Short mmCIF file of C-alpha atoms in Angstrom, two decimals:
data_model
loop_
_atom_site.label_atom_id
_atom_site.label_comp_id
_atom_site.label_asym_id
_atom_site.label_seq_id
_atom_site.Cartn_x
_atom_site.Cartn_y
_atom_site.Cartn_z
CA MET A 1 7.63 -5.49 4.91
CA ASN A 2 4.69 -7.87 5.00
CA TYR A 3 6.52 -11.18 4.75
CA THR A 4 9.21 -13.02 6.62
CA PRO A 5 11.71 -13.92 5.28
CA GLY A 6 11.84 -10.88 3.15
CA TRP A 7 13.95 -7.78 3.38
CA HIS A 8 13.77 -4.02 2.26
CA TYR A 9 16.84 -3.24 0.13
CA SER A 10 18.14 -0.92 2.83
CA MET A 11 18.21 -3.96 5.25
CA THR A 12 20.31 -5.93 2.77
CA ALA A 13 22.72 -3.27 1.88
CA ARG A 14 23.85 -2.82 5.50
CA GLU A 15 24.91 -6.33 5.57
CA VAL A 16 26.67 -6.36 2.18
CA ASP A 17 30.10 -5.44 3.52
CA ASN A 18 29.95 -8.28 5.94
CA VAL A 19 29.84 -10.82 3.09
CA THR A 20 33.27 -12.27 1.93
CA ILE A 21 34.30 -14.18 -1.29
CA GLY A 22 34.73 -17.05 1.05
CA ASP A 23 31.24 -16.92 2.02
CA LEU A 24 29.84 -16.91 -1.44
CA GLN A 25 32.11 -19.72 -2.40
CA ALA A 26 31.11 -21.84 0.57
CA PHE A 27 27.37 -21.25 -0.14
CA ALA A 28 27.74 -21.86 -3.89
CA SER A 29 29.39 -25.22 -3.03
CA ARG A 30 26.43 -26.58 -0.88
CA VAL A 31 23.52 -24.64 -2.37
CA PHE A 32 22.06 -27.76 -4.12
CA GLU A 33 23.16 -30.38 -1.51
CA GLU A 34 19.59 -30.57 -0.09
CA THR A 35 16.68 -29.39 -2.28
CA TYR A 36 12.93 -29.54 -2.45
CA VAL A 37 11.49 -28.98 -5.87
CA LYS A 38 8.12 -27.82 -6.97
CA MET A 39 7.14 -27.97 -10.70
CA ILE A 40 4.32 -27.05 -12.92
CA VAL A 41 4.38 -28.32 -16.49
CA ALA A 42 2.21 -26.51 -18.79
CA GLY A 43 1.65 -27.15 -22.65
CA ASN A 44 0.99 -30.08 -24.97
CA PHE A 45 2.67 -32.75 -22.75
CA TYR A 46 1.45 -36.18 -21.64
CA GLU A 47 1.80 -37.07 -17.89
CA GLN A 48 4.69 -39.39 -18.65
CA ASP A 49 6.42 -36.50 -20.33
CA ALA A 50 6.03 -34.25 -17.14
CA LEU A 51 7.38 -37.11 -14.88
CA LYS A 52 10.58 -37.47 -17.17
CA MET A 53 11.21 -33.74 -16.82
CA ALA A 54 10.83 -34.03 -13.10
CA GLY A 55 13.18 -36.90 -13.17
CA ARG A 56 15.75 -35.17 -15.27
CA VAL A 57 15.81 -32.21 -12.98
CA GLU A 58 16.51 -34.54 -10.12
CA GLU A 59 19.23 -36.24 -12.05
CA ILE A 60 21.02 -32.81 -12.87
CA VAL A 61 20.63 -31.39 -9.45
CA ASN A 62 21.62 -34.76 -7.85
CA HIS A 63 20.35 -33.68 -4.44
CA ILE A 64 19.08 -35.36 -1.20
CA PRO A 65 15.64 -34.27 -0.19
CA LEU A 66 15.36 -31.11 1.90
CA PRO A 67 13.95 -32.20 5.43
CA MET A 68 10.36 -30.78 6.21
CA HIS A 69 11.39 -28.56 9.01
CA MET A 70 13.82 -26.75 6.47
CA ARG A 71 11.26 -26.18 3.78
CA ILE A 72 10.64 -22.54 4.65
CA THR A 73 7.39 -20.84 3.45
CA PRO A 74 7.28 -17.05 3.91
CA LEU A 75 5.04 -16.13 6.71
CA VAL A 76 2.62 -12.88 6.68
CA HIS A 77 3.07 -10.22 9.28
CA LEU A 78 -0.26 -9.37 10.75
CA PHE A 79 0.28 -5.62 11.73
CA ASP A 80 -1.02 -4.60 15.10
CA PRO A 81 -3.85 -1.93 14.90
CA GLY A 82 -2.54 1.35 14.21
CA TYR A 83 -1.42 3.87 11.59
CA TYR A 84 2.38 3.44 10.71
CA VAL A 85 4.55 5.51 8.30
CA PHE A 86 7.87 4.19 6.80
CA ARG A 87 10.00 6.82 4.94
CA SER A 88 12.73 6.02 2.45
CA PRO A 89 14.87 8.49 0.44
CA ILE A 90 15.29 7.52 -3.21
CA ALA A 91 18.88 6.60 -3.94
CA ASP A 92 18.75 7.50 -7.42
CA LYS A 93 19.84 11.23 -7.59
CA ASP A 94 18.37 11.86 -10.97
CA CYS A 95 14.87 10.51 -9.96
CA LYS A 96 12.75 13.67 -9.43
CA ASP A 97 9.46 12.11 -8.52
CA ASN A 98 8.25 11.01 -5.08
CA ALA A 99 5.73 8.30 -4.27
CA ILE A 100 3.45 7.17 -1.72
CA ILE A 101 1.47 3.79 -1.13
CA CYS A 102 -1.16 3.97 1.49
CA GLN A 103 -2.02 0.28 2.43
CA PHE A 104 -5.02 -0.72 4.35
CA GLN A 105 -4.90 -4.07 6.07
CA CYS A 106 -8.51 -5.17 5.42
CA THR A 107 -9.45 -8.93 5.77
CA LEU A 108 -8.26 -12.19 6.54
CA GLY A 109 -7.28 -14.02 3.42
CA ILE A 110 -9.21 -17.03 4.22
CA ASP A 111 -12.54 -15.03 4.38
CA LYS A 112 -13.75 -15.45 0.68
CA PHE A 113 -16.90 -13.15 1.03
CA GLN A 114 -14.89 -10.21 2.53
CA ASN A 115 -12.25 -10.62 -0.11
CA CYS A 116 -14.96 -10.48 -2.83
CA VAL A 117 -16.23 -7.23 -1.14
CA ARG A 118 -12.57 -5.96 -1.18
CA PHE A 119 -12.21 -6.68 -4.97
CA LEU A 120 -15.62 -5.23 -5.72
CA LEU A 121 -14.60 -2.13 -3.94
CA LEU A 122 -11.43 -2.00 -5.98
CA LYS A 123 -13.57 -2.06 -9.29
CA ILE A 124 -15.79 0.75 -7.87
CA LEU A 125 -12.82 2.83 -6.63
CA SER A 126 -10.48 2.62 -9.48
CA GLU A 127 -11.90 4.94 -11.95
CA PRO A 128 -12.98 7.73 -9.66
CA PHE A 129 -9.66 7.69 -7.88
CA TYR A 130 -7.88 8.10 -11.09
CA ASP A 131 -10.18 10.54 -12.38
CA GLN A 132 -9.93 12.86 -9.33
CA LEU A 133 -6.29 12.61 -8.51
CA ARG A 134 -4.78 11.89 -11.96
CA THR A 135 -7.01 13.69 -14.50
CA LYS A 136 -8.41 16.60 -12.50
CA GLU A 137 -5.52 17.34 -10.06
CA GLN A 138 -2.73 15.98 -12.11
CA LEU A 139 -0.67 14.65 -9.30
CA GLY A 140 1.50 12.09 -11.27
CA TYR A 141 1.21 9.78 -14.35
CA ILE A 142 1.03 6.68 -11.88
CA VAL A 143 -2.18 6.84 -9.93
CA TYR A 144 -4.23 3.58 -9.03
CA VAL A 145 -5.68 1.42 -6.60
CA THR A 146 -4.63 -2.35 -6.00
CA ALA A 147 -6.22 -5.20 -3.94
CA ARG A 148 -4.01 -8.15 -3.04
CA ARG A 149 -4.31 -11.00 -0.73
CA LEU A 150 -1.36 -12.47 1.18
CA GLY A 151 -1.95 -16.07 1.28
CA GLN A 152 -4.76 -16.82 3.91
CA ALA A 153 -3.41 -14.39 6.28
CA LYS A 154 -4.66 -10.87 5.08
CA GLY A 155 -5.89 -8.82 2.35
CA TYR A 156 -5.37 -5.13 1.70
CA LEU A 157 -6.33 -2.19 -0.36
CA SER A 158 -3.62 -0.14 -1.63
CA PHE A 159 -3.71 3.58 -2.92
CA GLU A 160 -0.60 4.56 -4.88
CA ILE A 161 0.61 7.72 -6.49
CA GLN A 162 3.98 8.69 -8.06
CA GLY A 163 4.48 12.29 -8.90
CA GLU A 164 6.63 15.40 -8.17
CA TYR A 165 4.74 16.72 -5.24
CA SER A 166 5.72 15.75 -1.51
CA PRO A 167 4.69 12.30 -0.29
CA VAL A 168 2.90 14.16 2.66
CA TYR A 169 0.88 16.16 0.28
CA LEU A 170 -0.05 13.20 -1.79
CA THR A 171 -1.08 11.39 1.35
CA MET A 172 -3.46 14.15 2.28
CA ARG A 173 -4.97 14.12 -1.24
CA ILE A 174 -5.60 10.57 -0.82
CA ASP A 175 -7.02 10.86 2.68
CA SER A 176 -9.21 13.85 1.24
CA PHE A 177 -10.64 11.56 -1.37
CA LEU A 178 -11.39 8.50 0.98
CA ARG A 179 -13.23 11.03 3.36
CA GLU A 180 -15.65 12.05 0.56
CA PHE A 181 -15.87 8.72 -1.08
CA ARG A 182 -18.01 7.12 1.79
CA GLN A 183 -20.84 9.30 0.86
CA LYS A 184 -20.66 8.23 -2.81
CA LEU A 185 -20.85 4.68 -1.56
CA VAL A 186 -24.19 5.49 0.24
CA ASP A 187 -25.53 7.30 -2.85
CA LEU A 188 -24.62 4.41 -5.26
CA GLU A 189 -27.75 3.45 -7.31
CA GLN A 190 -28.47 -0.15 -7.03
CA SER A 191 -28.88 -0.33 -10.82
CA LYS A 192 -25.34 0.87 -11.30
CA LEU A 193 -24.08 -1.46 -8.65
CA ASP A 194 -25.72 -4.41 -10.26
CA THR A 195 -23.79 -3.35 -13.50
CA ILE A 196 -20.38 -3.16 -11.72
CA ILE A 197 -21.07 -6.58 -10.04
CA GLN A 198 -21.97 -8.17 -13.27
CA SER A 199 -18.93 -6.78 -15.11
CA LEU A 200 -16.57 -8.14 -12.21
CA ILE A 201 -18.27 -11.57 -12.52
CA ASP A 202 -17.95 -11.42 -16.28
CA SER A 203 -14.17 -10.64 -16.12
CA TRP A 204 -13.86 -13.73 -13.93
CA LYS A 205 -15.67 -15.85 -16.39
CA GLU A 206 -13.43 -14.76 -19.28
CA ASP A 207 -11.26 -17.61 -20.79
CA TYR A 208 -7.49 -17.32 -20.34
CA LYS A 209 -5.77 -15.22 -22.99
CA SER A 210 -2.74 -17.23 -22.96
CA ILE A 211 -1.20 -20.35 -21.54
CA SER A 212 1.17 -18.27 -19.50
CA GLN A 213 -1.87 -16.58 -17.89
CA GLU A 214 -3.42 -19.82 -17.17
CA THR A 215 -0.21 -21.23 -15.76
CA SER A 216 0.40 -18.33 -13.61
CA ASP A 217 -2.90 -18.68 -11.83
CA PHE A 218 -2.44 -22.53 -11.15
CA TRP A 219 1.11 -21.80 -9.93
CA SER A 220 -0.15 -19.18 -7.47
CA TYR A 221 -2.59 -21.79 -6.14
CA ILE A 222 0.28 -24.28 -5.74
CA ASN A 223 2.99 -21.97 -4.54
CA SER A 224 0.87 -20.68 -1.66
CA ASN A 225 0.05 -24.23 -0.65
CA SER A 226 -3.77 -23.18 -0.78
CA TYR A 227 -4.58 -25.42 -3.82
CA GLU A 228 -7.74 -23.46 -4.32
CA PHE A 229 -8.19 -24.37 -8.01
CA ASP A 230 -11.85 -23.72 -7.70
CA GLY A 231 -11.36 -20.05 -6.43
CA THR A 232 -12.92 -18.56 -9.36
CA GLU A 233 -16.09 -20.45 -9.03
CA THR A 234 -16.48 -19.70 -5.31
CA SER A 235 -15.65 -15.93 -6.00
CA ILE A 236 -18.50 -15.55 -8.44
CA LYS A 237 -20.99 -17.22 -6.19
CA ALA A 238 -19.83 -14.82 -3.26
CA THR A 239 -19.82 -11.71 -5.37
CA SER A 240 -23.33 -12.25 -6.58
CA CYS A 241 -24.52 -11.99 -3.12
CA ILE A 242 -22.80 -8.57 -2.18
CA THR A 243 -25.18 -5.70 -1.39
CA LYS A 244 -24.43 -2.04 -0.84
CA ASN A 245 -24.81 -2.30 2.83
CA ASP A 246 -21.87 -4.97 2.82
CA LEU A 247 -19.74 -2.29 1.06
CA VAL A 248 -20.56 0.40 3.41
CA GLU A 249 -19.99 -1.88 6.39
CA PHE A 250 -16.62 -3.01 4.83
CA TRP A 251 -15.70 0.83 4.49
CA ASP A 252 -16.44 1.50 7.99
CA ARG A 253 -14.74 -1.62 9.43
CA TYR A 254 -11.52 -1.04 7.64
CA ILE A 255 -11.03 2.35 5.81
CA ASN A 256 -12.92 4.83 7.81
CA TYR A 257 -10.47 5.75 10.74
CA LYS A 258 -13.36 7.19 12.84
CA THR A 259 -15.33 3.95 12.88
CA ALA A 260 -12.82 1.27 12.32
CA THR A 261 -12.11 -0.32 15.65
CA ASN A 262 -9.06 -2.08 14.50
CA TYR A 263 -7.77 0.42 11.93
CA THR A 264 -4.57 -0.88 10.44
CA ARG A 265 -2.55 1.24 7.93
CA VAL A 266 0.96 1.60 6.62
CA ASP A 267 2.11 4.36 4.48
CA TYR A 268 5.34 3.74 2.56
CA GLN A 269 6.70 7.34 1.42
CA MET A 270 9.47 7.50 -1.05
CA TRP A 271 11.27 10.75 -1.25
CA SER A 272 13.31 12.28 -4.20
CA SER A 273 16.57 14.06 -3.43
CA GLY A 274 14.95 17.23 -4.95
CA THR A 275 12.17 17.31 -2.27
CA TYR A 276 12.88 18.73 1.15
CA PHE A 277 12.90 15.76 3.50
CA PRO A 278 11.72 16.77 7.10
CA ASP A 279 13.73 15.17 10.07
CA VAL A 280 12.16 13.24 12.74
CA LYS A 281 12.01 16.20 15.08
CA SER A 282 10.04 18.18 12.34
CA MET A 283 7.65 15.35 11.88
CA GLN A 284 7.09 15.39 15.73
CA THR A 285 6.73 19.17 15.59
CA TYR A 286 4.73 19.89 12.63
CA SER A 287 1.31 18.75 11.32
CA SER A 288 0.99 16.98 7.97
CA GLY A 289 -0.94 20.16 6.66
CA ILE A 290 2.17 22.53 7.48
CA ILE A 291 4.51 20.16 5.97
CA ALA A 292 2.47 19.74 2.68
CA LEU A 293 2.00 23.63 2.64
CA HIS A 294 5.63 24.33 3.07
CA HIS A 295 6.47 21.93 0.25
CA CYS A 296 3.97 23.83 -2.13
CA LEU A 297 5.41 27.25 -1.09
CA VAL A 298 8.88 26.20 -1.88
CA LYS A 299 7.82 24.59 -5.16
CA ASN A 300 5.95 27.85 -5.98
CA GLY A 301 9.20 29.95 -5.69
CA LEU A 302 9.50 30.76 -1.97
CA GLU A 303 12.54 28.58 -1.54
CA ASP A 304 13.80 30.25 1.63
CA ILE A 305 10.49 29.94 3.73
CA THR A 306 10.89 27.80 6.79
CA LEU A 307 8.50 25.23 8.43
CA SER A 308 8.27 27.44 11.42
CA GLN A 309 7.08 30.46 9.27
CA VAL A 310 4.43 28.23 7.78
CA ALA A 311 3.69 26.84 11.19
CA SER A 312 3.11 30.57 12.31
CA LEU A 313 0.77 31.25 9.33
CA VAL A 314 -1.29 28.12 9.98
CA SER A 315 -1.70 28.58 13.63
CA SER A 316 -3.82 31.74 12.69
CA ILE A 317 -6.14 29.59 10.79
CA GLU A 318 -9.85 29.38 12.15
CA ILE A 319 -12.08 26.67 11.00
CA ASN A 320 -14.31 29.19 9.35
CA ASP A 321 -11.61 31.02 7.52
CA SER A 322 -11.82 31.09 3.75
CA VAL A 323 -8.82 30.13 1.50
CA ASP A 324 -8.85 33.62 0.01
CA THR A 325 -8.35 35.02 3.46
CA LEU A 326 -5.27 33.03 4.01
CA LEU A 327 -3.90 33.59 0.44
CA GLY A 328 -3.97 37.38 1.39
CA LYS A 329 -1.50 36.48 4.07
CA ILE A 330 0.73 34.60 1.64
CA LYS A 331 0.46 37.35 -0.73
CA GLU A 332 2.02 39.79 1.89
CA ILE A 333 5.03 37.42 2.17
CA CYS A 334 5.32 37.21 -1.61
CA LEU A 335 5.25 40.97 -2.15
CA GLU A 336 8.07 41.55 0.08
CA ARG A 337 10.34 39.72 -2.66
CA PRO A 338 11.45 41.29 -5.91
CA ASP A 339 9.59 38.51 -8.02
CA GLY A 340 6.50 38.86 -5.56
CA LYS A 341 3.77 39.69 -8.15
CA GLU A 342 4.75 36.57 -10.24
CA LEU A 343 4.59 34.38 -7.11
CA VAL A 344 1.32 35.77 -6.08
CA ASP A 345 -0.30 35.07 -9.55
CA LYS A 346 1.12 31.45 -9.20
CA ALA A 347 -0.21 30.99 -5.58
CA ALA A 348 -3.64 32.40 -6.17
CA GLY A 349 -4.53 30.46 -9.41
CA GLU A 350 -7.57 28.47 -9.24
CA LYS A 351 -5.65 25.17 -9.72
CA SER A 352 -2.79 26.25 -7.33
CA LYS A 353 -1.37 23.49 -5.20
CA VAL A 354 -0.80 26.30 -2.61
CA ARG A 355 -4.64 26.88 -2.79
CA VAL A 356 -5.24 23.26 -2.39
CA ALA A 357 -2.78 22.94 0.63
CA LEU A 358 -4.36 25.78 2.42
CA GLU A 359 -7.81 24.12 2.03
CA MET A 360 -6.13 20.82 3.59
CA CYS A 361 -4.71 22.83 6.57
CA ILE A 362 -8.52 24.20 7.18
CA ASP A 363 -9.84 20.61 6.80
CA GLU A 364 -7.16 19.37 9.14
CA LYS A 365 -8.61 21.49 11.87
CA LYS A 366 -12.09 20.31 11.06
CA HIS A 367 -11.14 16.62 10.91
CA THR A 368 -8.85 16.62 14.06
CA PHE A 369 -8.31 12.94 14.90
CA GLU A 370 -5.85 11.10 17.03
CA PHE A 371 -5.20 7.50 15.76
CA ARG A 372 -5.43 4.80 18.60
CA SER A 373 -1.94 3.92 19.96
CA THR A 374 -1.34 0.22 20.72
CA ASN A 375 1.97 -1.15 22.17
CA TYR A 376 3.23 2.23 23.17
CA GLU A 377 6.14 1.04 25.40
CA LYS A 378 7.14 -1.64 22.97
CA TYR A 379 7.50 0.71 19.87
CA LEU A 380 9.41 3.28 21.85
CA ALA A 381 11.82 0.46 23.09
CA ILE A 382 12.54 -0.10 19.36
CA GLY A 383 13.29 3.35 18.27
CA MET A 384 9.77 4.19 16.65
CA THR A 385 8.58 7.78 16.95
CA HIS A 386 5.18 8.66 18.16
CA LEU A 387 3.66 11.43 16.06
CA PRO A 388 1.06 14.01 17.56
CA ASN A 389 -1.76 12.59 15.67
CA GLY A 390 -1.08 9.06 17.14
CA CYS A 391 0.71 7.75 14.06
CA TRP A 392 3.89 5.85 14.37
CA LEU A 393 7.01 6.64 12.29
CA ILE A 394 9.04 3.47 11.61
CA ASN A 395 12.73 4.28 11.77
CA ASP A 396 14.14 0.71 11.50
CA PRO A 397 11.76 -1.78 9.32
CA CYS A 398 13.76 -4.86 10.55
CA LEU A 399 12.92 -3.96 14.28
CA PHE A 400 9.47 -3.10 13.31
CA LYS A 401 8.74 -6.41 11.51
CA ALA A 402 10.34 -8.29 14.47
CA ALA A 403 7.74 -6.62 16.70
CA GLN A 404 4.74 -7.83 14.68
CA PRO A 405 2.80 -11.30 14.92
CA LEU A 406 3.04 -13.73 12.31
CA SER A 407 0.41 -15.72 10.64
CA GLY A 408 0.48 -19.49 10.59
CA GLN A 409 1.02 -21.57 7.64
CA THR A 410 -1.59 -21.85 4.75
CA ILE A 411 -4.11 -24.49 5.21
CA PRO A 412 -4.90 -26.33 1.81
CA THR A 413 -8.40 -26.08 0.66
CA ARG A 414 -8.47 -29.62 -0.22
CA VAL A 415 -6.74 -32.90 0.94
CA LEU A 416 -3.77 -33.80 -1.20
CA ALA A 417 -3.50 -37.29 -2.19
CA PRO A 418 -0.04 -38.09 -3.80
CA LYS A 419 -0.37 -40.09 -7.04
CA TYR A 420 3.30 -41.17 -6.89
CA THR A 421 5.65 -41.70 -4.08
#
């Protein structure tokens, strides 16, 4: 969803029936009529060897040069500030896992210092994120944080989990982690920060482990048109200047929804066929806490409980209520069933996800926040759904992308001087 041209598989699938054999044959006959070739030659070759390879490619393809205006470079979408959610059912019916990717648009890709702050945050975040959500909470085998830069247009931090629990539940666990992590940044000891910074710098100074790794780096600079071959050296210089205040300021500018004036986030939720998939009306009617708690109760054995019943339970919650008080109400529901005792024991367990979901329902009341809504009329016009907390539900990714501004072309970091014409 970040690039144009670029399509989600669902967009491609709905066009397949319109493609004929004749279309494929016509395309195959002209696909190499006009071409533009980029090459990188790696290994024990002389310059003349590389030129011969390029010449041989031209002979085989036997093309005419593709005009400049037809050399399409993917452009990056700079999402309008806001909080967006895209939901996609998983086509594989045998897949039992759900997945969530929470992607925060953070920096302009061209801002070297801010990008280094982002990568340092990645290094600081990765271990505690995995420890809390994988080791302690055991939400899934795939739990990690990534940081990517999309050309010079933007960079982002992405929090990802794949596991058996509802994407809404997984999202709320990520949000809970992020709310608490700011204070850990504030409390980070300078000596520990210095060690992490040096570790990151040392990793950048490491020699390439293989020619393919080295080639991959050089190709990324060429293919992006940035030609930033000295990127490692400038990153090391910028990283050595980062302070704890820079980290906290970055967090408040991009990750902390209460302080980020241009808070921009997209959640990609993948739902397995075995997980109840709430319809759009349910998403408009019920909070995330209600949907997450409903999933946990169903998974705990209360298969016939409805969202409205859970909403009735949650509506009675007060901010100062204890989890045990609320568990008492759930026990009453469970004990009405033949297998009630077993369900009660599972729900009341110290590591029970029902207990955690109830805690999140209480926290949801404490941390009530409506995300800033931009382009209200424009998004309604393309069929997006505005949720009670100010979040926008993306119902058609193609229309959503079309409504977002595009970045410009990448500006090379150095002037290119062709050696051969």
